[in-house]
mmCIF file of C-alpha atoms in Angstrom:
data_model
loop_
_atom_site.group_PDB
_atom_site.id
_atom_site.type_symbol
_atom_site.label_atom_id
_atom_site.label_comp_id
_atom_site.label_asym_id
_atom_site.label_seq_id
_atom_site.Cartn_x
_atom_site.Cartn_y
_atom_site.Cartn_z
ATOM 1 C CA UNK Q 1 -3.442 14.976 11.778
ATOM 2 C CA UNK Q 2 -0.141 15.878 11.752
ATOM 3 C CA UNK Q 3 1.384 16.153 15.417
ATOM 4 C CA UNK Q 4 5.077 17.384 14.832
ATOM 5 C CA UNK Q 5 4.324 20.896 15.030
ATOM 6 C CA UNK Q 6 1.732 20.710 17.519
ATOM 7 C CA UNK Q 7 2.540 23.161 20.062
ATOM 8 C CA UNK Q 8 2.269 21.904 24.038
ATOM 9 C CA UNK Q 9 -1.036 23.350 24.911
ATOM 10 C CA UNK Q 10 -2.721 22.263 22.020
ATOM 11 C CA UNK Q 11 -1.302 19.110 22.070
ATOM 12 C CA UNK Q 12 -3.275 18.382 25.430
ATOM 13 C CA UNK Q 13 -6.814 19.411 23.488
ATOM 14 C CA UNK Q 14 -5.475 17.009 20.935
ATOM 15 C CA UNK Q 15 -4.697 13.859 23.717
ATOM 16 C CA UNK Q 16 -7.907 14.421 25.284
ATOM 17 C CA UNK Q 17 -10.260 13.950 22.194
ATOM 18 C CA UNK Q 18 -8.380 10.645 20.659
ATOM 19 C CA UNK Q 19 -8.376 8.299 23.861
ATOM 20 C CA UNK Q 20 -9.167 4.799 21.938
ATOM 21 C CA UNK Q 21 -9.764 1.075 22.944
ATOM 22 C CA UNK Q 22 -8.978 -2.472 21.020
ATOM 23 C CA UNK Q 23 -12.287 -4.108 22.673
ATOM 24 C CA UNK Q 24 -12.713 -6.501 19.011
ATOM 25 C CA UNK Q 25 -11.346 -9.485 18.303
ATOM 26 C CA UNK Q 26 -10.910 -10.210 14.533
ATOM 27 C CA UNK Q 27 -10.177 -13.742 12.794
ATOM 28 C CA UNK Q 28 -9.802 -14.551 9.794
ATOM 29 C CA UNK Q 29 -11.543 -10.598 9.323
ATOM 30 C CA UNK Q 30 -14.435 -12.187 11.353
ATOM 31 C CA UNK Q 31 -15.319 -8.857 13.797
ATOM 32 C CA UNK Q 32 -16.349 -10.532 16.984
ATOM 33 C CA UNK Q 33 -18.451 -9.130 19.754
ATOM 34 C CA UNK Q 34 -17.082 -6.238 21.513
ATOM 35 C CA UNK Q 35 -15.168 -7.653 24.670
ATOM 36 C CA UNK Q 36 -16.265 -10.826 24.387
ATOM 37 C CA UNK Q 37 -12.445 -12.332 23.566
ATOM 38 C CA UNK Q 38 -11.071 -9.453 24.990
ATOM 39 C CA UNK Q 39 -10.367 -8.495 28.686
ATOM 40 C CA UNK Q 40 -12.331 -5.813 30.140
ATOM 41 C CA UNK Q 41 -10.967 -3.098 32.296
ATOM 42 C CA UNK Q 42 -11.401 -0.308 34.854
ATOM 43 C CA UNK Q 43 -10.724 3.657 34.516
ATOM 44 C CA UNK Q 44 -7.355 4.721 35.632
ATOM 45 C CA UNK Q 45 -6.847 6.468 38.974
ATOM 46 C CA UNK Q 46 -6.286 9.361 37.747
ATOM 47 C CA UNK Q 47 -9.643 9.574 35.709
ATOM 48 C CA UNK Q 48 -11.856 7.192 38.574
ATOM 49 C CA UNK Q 49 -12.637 10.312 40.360
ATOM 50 C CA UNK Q 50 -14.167 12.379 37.406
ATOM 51 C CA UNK Q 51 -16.069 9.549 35.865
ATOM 52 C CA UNK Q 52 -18.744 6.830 36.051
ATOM 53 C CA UNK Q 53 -17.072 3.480 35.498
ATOM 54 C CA UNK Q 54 -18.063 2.804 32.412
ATOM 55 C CA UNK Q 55 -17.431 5.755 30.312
ATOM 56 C CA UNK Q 56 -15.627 5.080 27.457
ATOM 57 C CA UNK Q 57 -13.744 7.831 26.964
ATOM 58 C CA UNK Q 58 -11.763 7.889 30.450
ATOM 59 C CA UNK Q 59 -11.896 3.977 29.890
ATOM 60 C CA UNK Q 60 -9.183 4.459 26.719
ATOM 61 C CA UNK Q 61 -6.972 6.701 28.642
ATOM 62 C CA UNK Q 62 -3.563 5.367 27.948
ATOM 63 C CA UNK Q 63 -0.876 3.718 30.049
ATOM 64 C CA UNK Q 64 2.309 5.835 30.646
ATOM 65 C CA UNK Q 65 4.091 4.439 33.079
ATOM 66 C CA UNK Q 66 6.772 1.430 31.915
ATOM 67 C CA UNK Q 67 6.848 0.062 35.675
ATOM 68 C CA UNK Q 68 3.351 -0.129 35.995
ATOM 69 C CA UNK Q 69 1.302 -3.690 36.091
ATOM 70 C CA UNK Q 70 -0.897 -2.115 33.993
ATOM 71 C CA UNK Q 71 1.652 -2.627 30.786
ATOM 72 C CA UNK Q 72 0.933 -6.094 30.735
ATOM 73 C CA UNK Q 73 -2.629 -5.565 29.369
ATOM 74 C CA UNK Q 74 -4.045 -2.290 31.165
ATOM 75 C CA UNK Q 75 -5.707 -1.376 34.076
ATOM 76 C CA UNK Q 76 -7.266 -4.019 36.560
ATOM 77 C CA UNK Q 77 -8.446 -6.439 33.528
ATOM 78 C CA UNK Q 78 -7.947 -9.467 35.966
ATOM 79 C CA UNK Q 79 -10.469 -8.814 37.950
ATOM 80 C CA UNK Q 80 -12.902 -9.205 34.350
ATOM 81 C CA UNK Q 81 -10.921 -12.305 33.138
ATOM 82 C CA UNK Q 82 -13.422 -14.987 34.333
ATOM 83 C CA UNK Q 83 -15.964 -13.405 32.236
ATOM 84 C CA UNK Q 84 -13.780 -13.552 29.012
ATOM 85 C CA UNK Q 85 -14.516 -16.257 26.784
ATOM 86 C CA UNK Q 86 -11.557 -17.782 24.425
ATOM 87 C CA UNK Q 87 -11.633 -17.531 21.097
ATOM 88 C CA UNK Q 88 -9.985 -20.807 18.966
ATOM 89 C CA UNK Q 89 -7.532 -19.877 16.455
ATOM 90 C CA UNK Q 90 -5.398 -21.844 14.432
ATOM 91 C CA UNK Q 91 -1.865 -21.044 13.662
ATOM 92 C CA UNK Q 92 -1.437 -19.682 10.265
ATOM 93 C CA UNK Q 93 -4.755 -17.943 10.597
ATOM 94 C CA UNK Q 94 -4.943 -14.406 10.381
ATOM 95 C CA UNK Q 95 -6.268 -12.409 13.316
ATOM 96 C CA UNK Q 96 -6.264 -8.881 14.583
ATOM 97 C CA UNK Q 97 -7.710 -6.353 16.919
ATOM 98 C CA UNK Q 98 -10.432 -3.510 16.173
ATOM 99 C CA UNK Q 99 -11.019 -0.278 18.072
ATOM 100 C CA UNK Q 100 -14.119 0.576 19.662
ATOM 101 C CA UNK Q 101 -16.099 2.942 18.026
ATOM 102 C CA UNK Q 102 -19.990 2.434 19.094
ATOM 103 C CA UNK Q 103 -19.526 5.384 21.570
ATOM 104 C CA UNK Q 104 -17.506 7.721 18.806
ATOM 105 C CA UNK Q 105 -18.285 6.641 15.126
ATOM 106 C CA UNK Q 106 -15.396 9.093 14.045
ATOM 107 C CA UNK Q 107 -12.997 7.487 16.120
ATOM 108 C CA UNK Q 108 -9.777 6.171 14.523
ATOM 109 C CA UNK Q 109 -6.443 4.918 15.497
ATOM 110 C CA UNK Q 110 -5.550 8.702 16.444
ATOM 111 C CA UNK Q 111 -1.567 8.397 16.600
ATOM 112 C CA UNK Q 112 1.294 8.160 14.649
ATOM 113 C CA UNK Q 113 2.975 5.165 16.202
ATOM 114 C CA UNK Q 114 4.057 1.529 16.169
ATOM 115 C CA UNK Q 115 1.515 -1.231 17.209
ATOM 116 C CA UNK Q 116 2.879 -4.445 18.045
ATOM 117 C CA UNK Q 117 1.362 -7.762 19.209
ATOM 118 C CA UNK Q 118 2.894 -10.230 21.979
ATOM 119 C CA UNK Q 119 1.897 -13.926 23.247
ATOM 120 C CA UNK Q 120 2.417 -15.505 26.777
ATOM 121 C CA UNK Q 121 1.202 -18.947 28.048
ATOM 122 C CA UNK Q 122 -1.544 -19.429 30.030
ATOM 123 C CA UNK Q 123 -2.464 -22.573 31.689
ATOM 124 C CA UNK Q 124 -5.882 -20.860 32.932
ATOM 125 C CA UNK Q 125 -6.798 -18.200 31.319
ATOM 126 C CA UNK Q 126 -9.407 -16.975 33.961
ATOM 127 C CA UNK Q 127 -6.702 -16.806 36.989
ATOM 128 C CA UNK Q 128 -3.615 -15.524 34.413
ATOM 129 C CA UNK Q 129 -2.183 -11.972 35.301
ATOM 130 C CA UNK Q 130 -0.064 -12.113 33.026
ATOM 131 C CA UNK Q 131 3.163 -12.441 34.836
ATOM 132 C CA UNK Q 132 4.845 -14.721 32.853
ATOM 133 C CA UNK Q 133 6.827 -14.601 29.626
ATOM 134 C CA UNK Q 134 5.573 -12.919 26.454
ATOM 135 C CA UNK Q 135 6.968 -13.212 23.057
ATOM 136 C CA UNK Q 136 6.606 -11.170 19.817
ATOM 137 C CA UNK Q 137 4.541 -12.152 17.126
ATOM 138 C CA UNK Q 138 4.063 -8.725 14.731
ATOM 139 C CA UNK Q 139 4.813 -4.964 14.648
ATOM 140 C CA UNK Q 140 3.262 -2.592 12.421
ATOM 141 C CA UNK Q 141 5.491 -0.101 12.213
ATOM 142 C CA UNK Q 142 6.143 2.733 9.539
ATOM 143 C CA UNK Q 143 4.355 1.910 6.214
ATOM 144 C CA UNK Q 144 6.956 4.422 4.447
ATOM 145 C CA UNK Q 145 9.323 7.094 5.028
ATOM 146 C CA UNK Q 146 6.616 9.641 5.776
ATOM 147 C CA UNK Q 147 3.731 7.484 7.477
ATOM 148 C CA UNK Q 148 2.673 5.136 9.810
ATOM 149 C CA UNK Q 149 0.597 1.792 8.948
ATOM 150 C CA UNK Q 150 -2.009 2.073 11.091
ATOM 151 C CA UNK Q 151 -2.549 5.578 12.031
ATOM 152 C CA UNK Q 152 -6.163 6.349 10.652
ATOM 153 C CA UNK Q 153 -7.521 2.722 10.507
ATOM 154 C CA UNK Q 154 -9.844 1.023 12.809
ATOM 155 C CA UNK Q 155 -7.499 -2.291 13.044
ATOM 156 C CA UNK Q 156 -4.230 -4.056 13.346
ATOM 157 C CA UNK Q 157 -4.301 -7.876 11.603
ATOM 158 C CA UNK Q 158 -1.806 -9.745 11.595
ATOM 159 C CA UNK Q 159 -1.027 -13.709 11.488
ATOM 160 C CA UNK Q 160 -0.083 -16.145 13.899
ATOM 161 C CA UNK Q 161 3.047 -17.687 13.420
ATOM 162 C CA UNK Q 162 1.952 -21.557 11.560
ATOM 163 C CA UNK Q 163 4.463 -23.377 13.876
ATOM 164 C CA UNK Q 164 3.498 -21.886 17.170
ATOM 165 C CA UNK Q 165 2.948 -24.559 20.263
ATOM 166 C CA UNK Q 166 -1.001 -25.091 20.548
ATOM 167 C CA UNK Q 167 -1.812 -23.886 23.955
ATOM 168 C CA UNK Q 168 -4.127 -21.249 25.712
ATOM 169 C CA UNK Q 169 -2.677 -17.426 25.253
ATOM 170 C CA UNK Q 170 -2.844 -13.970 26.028
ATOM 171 C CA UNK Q 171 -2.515 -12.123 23.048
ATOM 172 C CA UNK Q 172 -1.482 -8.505 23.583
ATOM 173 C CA UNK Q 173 -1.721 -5.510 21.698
ATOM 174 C CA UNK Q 174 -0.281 -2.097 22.399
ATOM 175 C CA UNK Q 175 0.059 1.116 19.905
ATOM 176 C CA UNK Q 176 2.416 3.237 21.061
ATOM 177 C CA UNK Q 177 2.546 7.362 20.555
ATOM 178 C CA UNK Q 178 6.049 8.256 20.298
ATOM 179 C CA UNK Q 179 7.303 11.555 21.685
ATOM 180 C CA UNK Q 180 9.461 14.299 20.014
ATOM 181 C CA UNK Q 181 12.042 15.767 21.806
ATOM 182 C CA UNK Q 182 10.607 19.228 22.734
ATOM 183 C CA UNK Q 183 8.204 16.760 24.114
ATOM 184 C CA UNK Q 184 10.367 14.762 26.628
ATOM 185 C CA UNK Q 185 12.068 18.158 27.831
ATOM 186 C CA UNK Q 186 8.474 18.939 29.251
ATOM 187 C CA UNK Q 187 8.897 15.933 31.140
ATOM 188 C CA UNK Q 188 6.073 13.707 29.072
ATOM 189 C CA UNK Q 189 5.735 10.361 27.995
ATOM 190 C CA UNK Q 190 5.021 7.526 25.395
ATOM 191 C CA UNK Q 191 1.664 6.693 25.511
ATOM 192 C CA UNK Q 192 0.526 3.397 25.219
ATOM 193 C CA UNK Q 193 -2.792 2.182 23.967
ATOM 194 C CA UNK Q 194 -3.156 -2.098 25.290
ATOM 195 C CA UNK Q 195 -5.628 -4.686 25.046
ATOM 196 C CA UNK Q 196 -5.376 -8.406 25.915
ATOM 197 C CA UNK Q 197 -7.946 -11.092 24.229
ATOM 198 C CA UNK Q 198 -8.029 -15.071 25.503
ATOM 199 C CA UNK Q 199 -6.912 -17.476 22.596
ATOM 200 C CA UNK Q 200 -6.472 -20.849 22.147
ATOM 201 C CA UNK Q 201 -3.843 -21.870 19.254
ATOM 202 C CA UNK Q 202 -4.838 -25.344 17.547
ATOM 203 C CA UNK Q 203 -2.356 -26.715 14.957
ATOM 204 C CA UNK Q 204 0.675 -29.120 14.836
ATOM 205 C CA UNK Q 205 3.243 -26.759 16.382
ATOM 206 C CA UNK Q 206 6.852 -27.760 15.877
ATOM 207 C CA UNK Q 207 8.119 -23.715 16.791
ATOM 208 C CA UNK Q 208 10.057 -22.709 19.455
ATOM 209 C CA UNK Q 209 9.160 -18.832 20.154
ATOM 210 C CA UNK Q 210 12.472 -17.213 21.672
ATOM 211 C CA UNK Q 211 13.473 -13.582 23.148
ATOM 212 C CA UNK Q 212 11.002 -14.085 25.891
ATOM 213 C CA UNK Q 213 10.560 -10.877 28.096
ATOM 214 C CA UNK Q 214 8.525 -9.595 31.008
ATOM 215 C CA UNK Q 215 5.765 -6.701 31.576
ATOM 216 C CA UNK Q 216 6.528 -4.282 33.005
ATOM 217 C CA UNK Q 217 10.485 -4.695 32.834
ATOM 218 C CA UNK Q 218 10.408 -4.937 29.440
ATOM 219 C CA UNK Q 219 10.763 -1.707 28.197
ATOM 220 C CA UNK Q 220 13.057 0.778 29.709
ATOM 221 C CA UNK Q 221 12.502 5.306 28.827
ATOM 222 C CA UNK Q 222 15.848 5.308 27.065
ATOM 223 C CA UNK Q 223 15.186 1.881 24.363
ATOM 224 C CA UNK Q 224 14.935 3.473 20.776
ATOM 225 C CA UNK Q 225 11.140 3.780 19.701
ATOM 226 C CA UNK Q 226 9.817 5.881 22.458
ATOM 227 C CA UNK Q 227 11.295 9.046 20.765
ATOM 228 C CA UNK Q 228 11.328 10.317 17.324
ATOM 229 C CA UNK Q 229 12.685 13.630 15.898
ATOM 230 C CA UNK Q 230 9.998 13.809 13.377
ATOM 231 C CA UNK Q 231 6.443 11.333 13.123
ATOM 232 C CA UNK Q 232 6.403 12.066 9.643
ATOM 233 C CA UNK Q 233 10.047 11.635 8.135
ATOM 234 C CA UNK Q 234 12.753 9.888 7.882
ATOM 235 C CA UNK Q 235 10.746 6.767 9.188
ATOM 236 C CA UNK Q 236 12.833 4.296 7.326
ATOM 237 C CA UNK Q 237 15.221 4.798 10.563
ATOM 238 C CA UNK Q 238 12.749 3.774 12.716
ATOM 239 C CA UNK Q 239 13.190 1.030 15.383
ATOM 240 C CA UNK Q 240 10.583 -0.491 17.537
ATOM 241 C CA UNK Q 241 11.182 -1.059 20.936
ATOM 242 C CA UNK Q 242 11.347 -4.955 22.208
ATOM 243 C CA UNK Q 243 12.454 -7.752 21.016
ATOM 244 C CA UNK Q 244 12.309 -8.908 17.316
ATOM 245 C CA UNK Q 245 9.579 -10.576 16.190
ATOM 246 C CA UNK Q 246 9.512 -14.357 16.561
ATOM 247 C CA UNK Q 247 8.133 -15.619 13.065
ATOM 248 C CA UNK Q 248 7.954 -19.408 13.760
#
């Protein structure tokens, strides 16, 4: 689908059928259990009063606000992080996150948008609200000058960085739906699709991640990536929004 020319009132129809959730944890392409690895959440305010608490579809409403708790890894996960196990990884393995799609078998990663993929430290994983520091690990941005890498696919993979400190993690995903500019002058707002799994990093370490920042704070409405002029050209002048990517 191709959103530039969507028109405002259609483009709510559009936002309302392609709500999605990252509720799998891949490694090494191994699809896990849905939520096992990955924190659990509750529907949105605005949504709570329309529908039962587990429906799926108000469940994968997206986060909009940049000064909102909720950006760390969506909306009142904590309260399901003691009954999230943690899955071992070791650094240089390749890992990802899936979308859910037991509920919706056409469902897809709807958007044209970024996704990108942050770690913070955890020292327990079941009491962590992820308050502390997060780096960057991967971004998935444009795959060319006209598309986006993951828009139409089910995941993101990506690898962890071989020299990153062992430890206990929260690894965070977010896809983000840029806006256009007719867009923002109707007052609305990059939405942003986030999912948090527990991980555990084996290996020999040796890195020292850098560019640490903090959710929310760590985005602000005017950083380049939120807006676009076009989804589908000139993407080669695209830039994400954060820090760069630590690599290891």
């Amino acid at each position: 689908m191709k959103y530039s020319t969507v028109i405002p009132g259609t483009l709510l129809l559009l936002q309302a059928s392609a709500h999605y959730l990252f509720g799998h944890l891949l490694v090494n392409e191994t699809h896990t259990e849905k939520w096992k690895y990955i924190r659990y959440l509750n529907i949105t305010p605005v949504y709570a009063t329309e529908f039962p608490p587990n429906n799926q579809w108000a469940l994968a409403a997206p986060i909009y606000d940049l000064n909102s708790v909720d950006m760390r890894c969506n909306h009142q996960v904590d309260l399901f992080a003691h009954n999230t196990s943690t899955a071992t990884v070791i650094a240089g393995d390749e890992v990802g996150f899936r979308i859910v799609t037991d509920y919706d078998e056409s469902l897809t990663i709807y958007f044209p948008g970024p996704g990108q993929v942050y770690l913070s430290r955890a020292n327990n994983l079941e009491t962590y609200l992820g308050d502390g520091d997060w780096f960057k690990i991967a971004s998935a941005g444009p795959s060319n000058d006209t598309n986006w890498q993951l828009e139409g696919g089910l995941d993101m993979n990506f690898t962890i960085p071989a020299s990153t400190p062992p430890g206990k993690y929260l690894m965070r995903i977010e896809h983000i739906w840029p806006i256009l500019p007719l867009w923002e002058l109707l007052h609305m707002q990059a939405q942003f699709f986030i999912s948090c799994a527990h991980i555990e990093v084996m290996g020999p370490g040796g890195g020292a991640p850098t560019e640490f920042v903090r959710f929310p704070g760590a985005y602000k409405k005017e950083d380049p990536g939120f807006s676009v002029e076009d989804h589908y050209n000139n993407l080669d002048q695209y830039v994400a929004p954060g820090p760069p990517v630590w690599e290891g």
